[in-house]
């Protein structure tokens, strides 16, 4: 039986405090939060605290479709961990680990049942890869 929990990860060439800011600040989220270049995030809101809500509006650039990605934070440890529950009750856990001047980001999420797990893994990894490219370009923002 296939597990419904998916794990993806990346290694970012930036210190953990920079990675945290880029991951959690709505202005930055709008820059990297898409799986392919024909999509974008048009709005992002983030109340980063236990019980706080977040929402990202993701839309196809040709305006053919879009959706809100939203949920509520269950656990927040600055520069370490974010855990949230999506509106469909799935859970997501994102951990941040400093590895010298680099930061490891690991996302563990409950898969949904409408799409194949491998497709979900690829989509979430594509977004994480976009984040990595964006963060690598911003690594000196706190210098």
GROMACS .gro file of N, CA and C in nm:
model
  429
    1UNK      N    1   0.084  -0.119   0.000
    1UNK     CA    2   0.000   0.000   0.000
    1UNK      C    3   0.088   0.124   0.000
    2UNK      N    4   0.056   0.220  -0.087
    2UNK     CA    5   0.133   0.342  -0.100
    2UNK      C    6   0.099   0.438   0.013
    3UNK      N    7   0.201   0.495   0.074
    3UNK     CA    8   0.180   0.593   0.181
    3UNK      C    9   0.119   0.719   0.123
    4UNK      N   10   0.037   0.786   0.203
    4UNK     CA   11  -0.020   0.912   0.157
    4UNK      C   12   0.058   1.032   0.211
    5UNK      N   13   0.178   1.007   0.263
    5UNK     CA   14   0.265   1.113   0.311
    5UNK      C   15   0.382   1.127   0.214
    6UNK      N   16   0.407   1.251   0.171
    6UNK     CA   17   0.512   1.278   0.073
    6UNK      C   18   0.617   1.369   0.136
    7UNK      N   19   0.743   1.338   0.111
    7UNK     CA   20   0.853   1.420   0.160
    7UNK      C   21   0.935   1.472   0.043
    8UNK      N   22   0.961   1.602   0.045
    8UNK     CA   23   1.047   1.666  -0.054
    8UNK      C   24   1.147   1.752   0.021
    9UNK      N   25   1.258   1.786  -0.044
    9UNK     CA   26   1.357   1.868   0.025
    9UNK      C   27   1.444   1.943  -0.074
   10UNK      N   28   1.518   2.039  -0.020
   10UNK     CA   29   1.612   2.117  -0.098
   10UNK      C   30   1.722   2.168  -0.006
   11UNK      N   31   1.831   2.209  -0.066
   11UNK     CA   32   1.941   2.271   0.007
   11UNK      C   33   1.960   2.409  -0.055
   12UNK      N   34   1.946   2.513   0.027
   12UNK     CA   35   1.950   2.651  -0.019
   12UNK      C   36   2.084   2.714   0.020
   13UNK      N   37   2.144   2.783  -0.074
   13UNK     CA   38   2.272   2.850  -0.051
   13UNK      C   39   2.247   2.987   0.012
   14UNK      N   40   2.194   2.986   0.134
   14UNK     CA   41   2.166   3.109   0.209
   14UNK      C   42   2.151   3.072   0.356
   15UNK      N   43   2.181   3.166   0.444
   15UNK     CA   44   2.166   3.140   0.588
   15UNK      C   45   2.019   3.124   0.627
   16UNK      N   46   1.998   3.056   0.737
   16UNK     CA   47   1.862   3.018   0.779
   16UNK      C   48   1.771   3.138   0.802
   17UNK      N   49   1.823   3.249   0.856
   17UNK     CA   50   1.736   3.364   0.880
   17UNK      C   51   1.688   3.426   0.749
   18UNK      N   52   1.772   3.424   0.647
   18UNK     CA   53   1.731   3.472   0.514
   18UNK      C   54   1.627   3.379   0.455
   19UNK      N   55   1.651   3.249   0.462
   19UNK     CA   56   1.557   3.150   0.408
   19UNK      C   57   1.421   3.165   0.477
   20UNK      N   58   1.420   3.179   0.607
   20UNK     CA   59   1.295   3.195   0.683
   20UNK      C   60   1.218   3.316   0.632
   21UNK      N   61   1.285   3.430   0.618
   21UNK     CA   62   1.219   3.552   0.574
   21UNK      C   63   1.161   3.534   0.434
   22UNK      N   64   1.238   3.476   0.343
   22UNK     CA   65   1.190   3.457   0.207
   22UNK      C   66   1.072   3.361   0.200
   23UNK      N   67   1.070   3.263   0.290
   23UNK     CA   68   0.963   3.163   0.294
   23UNK      C   69   0.833   3.221   0.350
   24UNK      N   70   0.844   3.316   0.443
   24UNK     CA   71   0.728   3.360   0.520
   24UNK      C   72   0.675   3.499   0.485
   25UNK      N   73   0.752   3.582   0.419
   25UNK     CA   74   0.709   3.718   0.387
   25UNK      C   75   0.622   3.718   0.261
   26UNK      N   76   0.499   3.772   0.269
   26UNK     CA   77   0.408   3.767   0.154
   26UNK      C   78   0.465   3.828   0.026
   27UNK      N   79   0.543   3.935   0.036
   27UNK     CA   80   0.600   3.995  -0.084
   27UNK      C   81   0.696   3.899  -0.153
   28UNK      N   82   0.771   3.823  -0.074
   28UNK     CA   83   0.861   3.725  -0.132
   28UNK      C   84   0.785   3.602  -0.182
   29UNK      N   85   0.684   3.558  -0.106
   29UNK     CA   86   0.605   3.441  -0.147
   29UNK      C   87   0.551   3.459  -0.288
   30UNK      N   88   0.505   3.579  -0.321
   30UNK     CA   89   0.449   3.605  -0.454
   30UNK      C   90   0.554   3.589  -0.564
   31UNK      N   91   0.681   3.596  -0.531
   31UNK     CA   92   0.787   3.587  -0.630
   31UNK      C   93   0.824   3.442  -0.667
   32UNK      N   94   0.806   3.350  -0.573
   32UNK     CA   95   0.853   3.213  -0.598
   32UNK      C   96   0.745   3.105  -0.595
   33UNK      N   97   0.627   3.135  -0.549
   33UNK     CA   98   0.525   3.033  -0.521
   33UNK      C   99   0.446   2.994  -0.645
   34UNK      N  100   0.511   2.917  -0.734
   34UNK     CA  101   0.444   2.862  -0.852
   34UNK      C  102   0.524   2.741  -0.901
   35UNK      N  103   0.453   2.649  -0.961
   35UNK     CA  104   0.518   2.524  -1.005
   35UNK      C  105   0.576   2.536  -1.146
   36UNK      N  106   0.523   2.628  -1.226
   36UNK     CA  107   0.573   2.646  -1.363
   36UNK      C  108   0.560   2.793  -1.401
   37UNK      N  109   0.630   2.831  -1.505
   37UNK     CA  110   0.635   2.972  -1.544
   37UNK      C  111   0.503   3.026  -1.599
   38UNK      N  112   0.408   2.938  -1.629
   38UNK     CA  113   0.278   2.985  -1.679
   38UNK      C  114   0.178   3.008  -1.565
   39UNK      N  115   0.224   2.996  -1.441
   39UNK     CA  116   0.144   3.025  -1.321
   39UNK      C  117   0.216   3.131  -1.239
   40UNK      N  118   0.138   3.197  -1.153
   40UNK     CA  119   0.197   3.293  -1.058
   40UNK      C  120   0.106   3.307  -0.937
   41UNK      N  121   0.161   3.365  -0.833
   41UNK     CA  122   0.084   3.394  -0.712
   41UNK      C  123   0.053   3.543  -0.715
   42UNK      N  124  -0.076   3.576  -0.723
   42UNK     CA  125  -0.117   3.715  -0.737
   42UNK      C  126  -0.140   3.783  -0.602
   43UNK      N  127  -0.170   3.704  -0.499
   43UNK     CA  128  -0.193   3.759  -0.365
   43UNK      C  129  -0.135   3.662  -0.264
   44UNK      N  130  -0.083   3.718  -0.153
   44UNK     CA  131  -0.035   3.634  -0.043
   44UNK      C  132  -0.059   3.707   0.088
   45UNK      N  133  -0.114   3.634   0.183
   45UNK     CA  134  -0.136   3.686   0.319
   45UNK      C  135  -0.079   3.585   0.415
   46UNK      N  136  -0.018   3.632   0.524
   46UNK     CA  137   0.045   3.538   0.616
   46UNK      C  138   0.044   3.592   0.759
   47UNK      N  139  -0.034   3.530   0.845
   47UNK     CA  140  -0.038   3.562   0.988
   47UNK      C  141   0.037   3.449   1.059
   48UNK      N  142   0.168   3.462   1.065
   48UNK     CA  143   0.258   3.354   1.107
   48UNK      C  144   0.262   3.341   1.259
   49UNK      N  145   0.161   3.270   1.312
   49UNK     CA  146   0.152   3.240   1.455
   49UNK      C  147   0.057   3.122   1.470
   50UNK      N  148   0.068   3.052   1.581
   50UNK     CA  149  -0.025   2.941   1.605
   50UNK      C  150  -0.167   2.995   1.603
   51UNK      N  151  -0.251   2.934   1.521
   51UNK     CA  152  -0.389   2.980   1.502
   51UNK      C  153  -0.403   3.084   1.393
   52UNK      N  154  -0.291   3.136   1.345
   52UNK     CA  155  -0.293   3.234   1.236
   52UNK      C  156  -0.323   3.167   1.104
   53UNK      N  157  -0.376   3.245   1.012
   53UNK     CA  158  -0.413   3.193   0.881
   53UNK      C  159  -0.318   3.245   0.774
   54UNK      N  160  -0.308   3.168   0.666
   54UNK     CA  161  -0.234   3.212   0.549
   54UNK      C  162  -0.318   3.183   0.426
   55UNK      N  163  -0.290   3.258   0.320
   55UNK     CA  164  -0.359   3.235   0.193
   55UNK      C  165  -0.270   3.284   0.081
   56UNK      N  166  -0.259   3.203  -0.023
   56UNK     CA  167  -0.192   3.242  -0.146
   56UNK      C  168  -0.290   3.218  -0.261
   57UNK      N  169  -0.308   3.318  -0.345
   57UNK     CA  170  -0.392   3.305  -0.464
   57UNK      C  171  -0.302   3.268  -0.581
   58UNK      N  172  -0.319   3.146  -0.631
   58UNK     CA  173  -0.237   3.097  -0.742
   58UNK      C  174  -0.324   3.096  -0.867
   59UNK      N  175  -0.271   3.155  -0.976
   59UNK     CA  176  -0.349   3.165  -1.099
   59UNK      C  177  -0.263   3.135  -1.221
   60UNK      N  178  -0.327   3.077  -1.321
   60UNK     CA  179  -0.261   3.062  -1.451
   60UNK      C  180  -0.247   3.201  -1.511
   61UNK      N  181  -0.133   3.229  -1.574
   61UNK     CA  182  -0.111   3.362  -1.630
   61UNK      C  183  -0.208   3.393  -1.743
   62UNK      N  184  -0.262   3.291  -1.809
   62UNK     CA  185  -0.360   3.315  -1.915
   62UNK      C  186  -0.502   3.331  -1.858
   63UNK      N  187  -0.513   3.333  -1.727
   63UNK     CA  188  -0.639   3.352  -1.653
   63UNK      C  189  -0.741   3.242  -1.675
   64UNK      N  190  -0.695   3.124  -1.718
   64UNK     CA  191  -0.787   3.013  -1.744
   64UNK      C  192  -0.831   2.942  -1.617
   65UNK      N  193  -0.752   2.952  -1.510
   65UNK     CA  194  -0.790   2.888  -1.385
   65UNK      C  195  -0.708   2.947  -1.271
   66UNK      N  196  -0.755   2.920  -1.149
   66UNK     CA  197  -0.684   2.966  -1.030
   66UNK      C  198  -0.745   2.903  -0.907
   67UNK      N  199  -0.675   2.915  -0.796
   67UNK     CA  200  -0.726   2.860  -0.671
   67UNK      C  201  -0.655   2.928  -0.554
   68UNK      N  202  -0.719   2.919  -0.438
   68UNK     CA  203  -0.659   2.967  -0.314
   68UNK      C  204  -0.596   2.851  -0.241
   69UNK      N  205  -0.474   2.868  -0.197
   69UNK     CA  206  -0.403   2.771  -0.115
   69UNK      C  207  -0.401   2.833   0.024
   70UNK      N  208  -0.475   2.770   0.118
   70UNK     CA  209  -0.488   2.835   0.248
   70UNK      C  210  -0.500   2.734   0.361
   71UNK      N  211  -0.471   2.783   0.480
   71UNK     CA  212  -0.478   2.698   0.597
   71UNK      C  213  -0.451   2.776   0.724
   72UNK      N  214  -0.431   2.699   0.833
   72UNK     CA  215  -0.412   2.756   0.966
   72UNK      C  216  -0.287   2.695   1.028
   73UNK      N  217  -0.206   2.779   1.089
   73UNK     CA  218  -0.083   2.733   1.153
   73UNK      C  219  -0.112   2.660   1.283
   74UNK      N  220  -0.048   2.545   1.300
   74UNK     CA  221  -0.061   2.466   1.422
   74UNK      C  222   0.064   2.475   1.508
   75UNK      N  223   0.179   2.500   1.445
   75UNK     CA  224   0.304   2.510   1.520
   75UNK      C  225   0.398   2.601   1.441
   76UNK      N  226   0.463   2.693   1.512
   76UNK     CA  227   0.560   2.784   1.449
   76UNK      C  228   0.677   2.799   1.546
   77UNK      N  229   0.795   2.763   1.500
   77UNK     CA  230   0.919   2.785   1.573
   77UNK      C  231   1.012   2.859   1.478
   78UNK      N  232   1.037   2.986   1.505
   78UNK     CA  233   1.114   3.072   1.414
   78UNK      C  234   1.246   3.006   1.376
   79UNK      N  235   1.274   3.008   1.246
   79UNK     CA  236   1.396   2.952   1.187
   79UNK      C  237   1.409   2.800   1.207
   80UNK      N  238   1.301   2.732   1.246
   80UNK     CA  239   1.308   2.588   1.269
   80UNK      C  240   1.194   2.510   1.203
   81UNK      N  241   1.070   2.551   1.230
   81UNK     CA  242   0.957   2.466   1.195
   81UNK      C  243   0.830   2.546   1.172
   82UNK      N  244   0.757   2.503   1.070
   82UNK     CA  245   0.621   2.552   1.045
   82UNK      C  246   0.535   2.429   1.020
   83UNK      N  247   0.426   2.418   1.095
   83UNK     CA  248   0.329   2.311   1.068
   83UNK      C  249   0.192   2.375   1.053
   84UNK      N  250   0.120   2.331   0.949
   84UNK     CA  251  -0.013   2.387   0.927
   84UNK      C  252  -0.109   2.281   0.877
   85UNK      N  253  -0.236   2.315   0.889
   85UNK     CA  254  -0.343   2.230   0.839
   85UNK      C  255  -0.412   2.308   0.727
   86UNK      N  256  -0.421   2.242   0.611
   86UNK     CA  257  -0.489   2.302   0.497
   86UNK      C  258  -0.640   2.299   0.518
   87UNK      N  259  -0.713   2.376   0.441
   87UNK     CA  260  -0.858   2.380   0.454
   87UNK      C  261  -0.923   2.245   0.431
   88UNK      N  262  -0.857   2.155   0.357
   88UNK     CA  263  -0.913   2.022   0.334
   88UNK      C  264  -0.867   1.921   0.440
   89UNK      N  265  -0.808   1.972   0.549
   89UNK     CA  266  -0.766   1.894   0.667
   89UNK      C  267  -0.632   1.823   0.650
   90UNK      N  268  -0.567   1.835   0.534
   90UNK     CA  269  -0.435   1.775   0.520
   90UNK      C  270  -0.334   1.856   0.600
   91UNK      N  271  -0.232   1.788   0.648
   91UNK     CA  272  -0.127   1.854   0.726
   91UNK      C  273   0.001   1.867   0.645
   92UNK      N  274   0.073   1.976   0.674
   92UNK     CA  275   0.202   2.002   0.611
   92UNK      C  276   0.299   2.044   0.721
   93UNK      N  277   0.420   1.990   0.713
   93UNK     CA  278   0.525   2.023   0.810
   93UNK      C  279   0.649   2.064   0.732
   94UNK      N  280   0.701   2.183   0.761
   94UNK     CA  281   0.819   2.235   0.693
   94UNK      C  282   0.926   2.259   0.798
   95UNK      N  283   1.040   2.193   0.781
   95UNK     CA  284   1.150   2.213   0.876
   95UNK      C  285   1.267   2.282   0.807
   96UNK      N  286   1.337   2.364   0.884
   96UNK     CA  287   1.451   2.441   0.837
   96UNK      C  288   1.570   2.404   0.925
   97UNK      N  289   1.680   2.361   0.863
   97UNK     CA  290   1.798   2.320   0.938
   97UNK      C  291   1.920   2.391   0.881
   98UNK      N  292   1.994   2.458   0.969
   98UNK     CA  293   2.115   2.525   0.926
   98UNK      C  294   2.225   2.423   0.901
   99UNK      N  295   2.289   2.436   0.787
   99UNK     CA  296   2.403   2.351   0.753
   99UNK      C  297   2.516   2.443   0.709
  100UNK      N  298   2.578   2.508   0.809
  100UNK     CA  299   2.681   2.607   0.780
  100UNK      C  300   2.616   2.731   0.721
  101UNK      N  301   2.665   2.774   0.605
  101UNK     CA  302   2.607   2.889   0.536
  101UNK      C  303   2.486   2.849   0.451
  102UNK      N  304   2.452   2.723   0.449
  102UNK     CA  305   2.340   2.670   0.371
  102UNK      C  306   2.224   2.638   0.465
  103UNK      N  307   2.106   2.619   0.407
  103UNK     CA  308   1.988   2.581   0.485
  103UNK      C  309   1.916   2.467   0.414
  104UNK      N  310   1.888   2.362   0.489
  104UNK     CA  311   1.809   2.251   0.436
  104UNK      C  312   1.663   2.276   0.470
  105UNK      N  313   1.578   2.264   0.370
  105UNK     CA  314   1.433   2.278   0.387
  105UNK      C  315   1.370   2.144   0.351
  106UNK      N  316   1.292   2.089   0.444
  106UNK     CA  317   1.223   1.962   0.421
  106UNK      C  318   1.074   1.985   0.441
  107UNK      N  319   0.995   1.947   0.341
  107UNK     CA  320   0.849   1.956   0.349
  107UNK      C  321   0.792   1.815   0.352
  108UNK      N  322   0.705   1.790   0.446
  108UNK     CA  323   0.634   1.663   0.454
  108UNK      C  324   0.485   1.698   0.449
  109UNK      N  325   0.415   1.640   0.352
  109UNK     CA  326   0.273   1.675   0.339
  109UNK      C  327   0.188   1.553   0.313
  110UNK      N  328   0.063   1.562   0.358
  110UNK     CA  329  -0.036   1.459   0.330
  110UNK      C  330  -0.083   1.479   0.186
  111UNK      N  331  -0.078   1.374   0.107
  111UNK     CA  332  -0.124   1.381  -0.031
  111UNK      C  333  -0.277   1.387  -0.033
  112UNK      N  334  -0.328   1.450  -0.137
  112UNK     CA  335  -0.474   1.449  -0.157
  112UNK      C  336  -0.508   1.328  -0.243
  113UNK      N  337  -0.635   1.298  -0.258
  113UNK     CA  338  -0.675   1.173  -0.323
  113UNK      C  339  -0.714   1.189  -0.470
  114UNK      N  340  -0.718   1.311  -0.522
  114UNK     CA  341  -0.764   1.331  -0.660
  114UNK      C  342  -0.655   1.308  -0.764
  115UNK      N  343  -0.530   1.330  -0.728
  115UNK     CA  344  -0.420   1.320  -0.823
  115UNK      C  345  -0.319   1.216  -0.777
  116UNK      N  346  -0.248   1.153  -0.872
  116UNK     CA  347  -0.146   1.055  -0.833
  116UNK      C  348  -0.041   1.119  -0.743
  117UNK      N  349   0.008   1.041  -0.647
  117UNK     CA  350   0.106   1.092  -0.551
  117UNK      C  351   0.231   1.143  -0.622
  118UNK      N  352   0.277   1.074  -0.725
  118UNK     CA  353   0.399   1.119  -0.794
  118UNK      C  354   0.378   1.255  -0.860
  119UNK      N  355   0.260   1.280  -0.914
  119UNK     CA  356   0.229   1.410  -0.972
  119UNK      C  357   0.232   1.519  -0.864
  120UNK      N  358   0.177   1.488  -0.747
  120UNK     CA  359   0.180   1.583  -0.636
  120UNK      C  360   0.324   1.611  -0.592
  121UNK      N  361   0.402   1.504  -0.581
  121UNK     CA  362   0.543   1.519  -0.542
  121UNK      C  363   0.615   1.611  -0.642
  122UNK      N  364   0.593   1.589  -0.769
  122UNK     CA  365   0.659   1.670  -0.872
  122UNK      C  366   0.616   1.816  -0.864
  123UNK      N  367   0.488   1.840  -0.843
  123UNK     CA  368   0.437   1.977  -0.834
  123UNK      C  369   0.492   2.052  -0.714
  124UNK      N  370   0.487   1.987  -0.597
  124UNK     CA  371   0.539   2.051  -0.476
  124UNK      C  372   0.691   2.070  -0.487
  125UNK      N  373   0.761   1.972  -0.546
  125UNK     CA  374   0.906   1.986  -0.562
  125UNK      C  375   0.939   2.100  -0.659
  126UNK      N  376   0.858   2.117  -0.763
  126UNK     CA  377   0.881   2.227  -0.858
  126UNK      C  378   0.869   2.362  -0.788
  127UNK      N  379   0.771   2.375  -0.700
  127UNK     CA  380   0.758   2.499  -0.622
  127UNK      C  381   0.879   2.517  -0.531
  128UNK      N  382   0.920   2.410  -0.465
  128UNK     CA  383   1.037   2.417  -0.377
  128UNK      C  384   1.163   2.451  -0.457
  129UNK      N  385   1.175   2.398  -0.577
  129UNK     CA  386   1.289   2.431  -0.663
  129UNK      C  387   1.287   2.579  -0.702
  130UNK      N  388   1.168   2.633  -0.730
  130UNK     CA  389   1.157   2.777  -0.759
  130UNK      C  390   1.200   2.858  -0.638
  131UNK      N  391   1.157   2.814  -0.519
  131UNK     CA  392   1.199   2.883  -0.397
  131UNK      C  393   1.352   2.882  -0.386
  132UNK      N  394   1.413   2.767  -0.412
  132UNK     CA  395   1.558   2.755  -0.401
  132UNK      C  396   1.628   2.852  -0.495
  133UNK      N  397   1.583   2.858  -0.620
  133UNK     CA  398   1.644   2.950  -0.716
  133UNK      C  399   1.628   3.095  -0.669
  134UNK      N  400   1.509   3.128  -0.623
  134UNK     CA  401   1.482   3.264  -0.574
  134UNK      C  402   1.570   3.296  -0.453
  135UNK      N  403   1.574   3.206  -0.356
  135UNK     CA  404   1.652   3.229  -0.234
  135UNK      C  405   1.802   3.236  -0.264
  136UNK      N  406   1.850   3.153  -0.353
  136UNK     CA  407   1.992   3.158  -0.388
  136UNK      C  408   2.030   3.295  -0.445
  137UNK      N  409   1.938   3.358  -0.515
  137UNK     CA  410   1.962   3.491  -0.570
  137UNK      C  411   1.952   3.601  -0.467
  138UNK      N  412   1.896   3.572  -0.352
  138UNK     CA  413   1.874   3.672  -0.246
  138UNK      C  414   1.961   3.648  -0.125
  139UNK      N  415   2.057   3.558  -0.132
  139UNK     CA  416   2.127   3.513  -0.013
  139UNK      C  417   2.201   3.623   0.062
  140UNK      N  418   2.230   3.734  -0.003
  140UNK     CA  419   2.304   3.840   0.064
  140UNK      C  420   2.211   3.952   0.112
  141UNK      N  421   2.082   3.928   0.117
  141UNK     CA  422   1.989   4.035   0.151
  141UNK      C  423   2.009   4.091   0.291
  142UNK      N  424   2.065   4.012   0.382
  142UNK     CA  425   2.085   4.060   0.519
  142UNK      C  426   2.227   4.111   0.542
  143UNK      N  427   2.313   4.103   0.440
  143UNK     CA  428   2.451   4.151   0.456
  143UNK      C  429   2.459   4.301   0.450
   0.00000   0.00000   0.00000
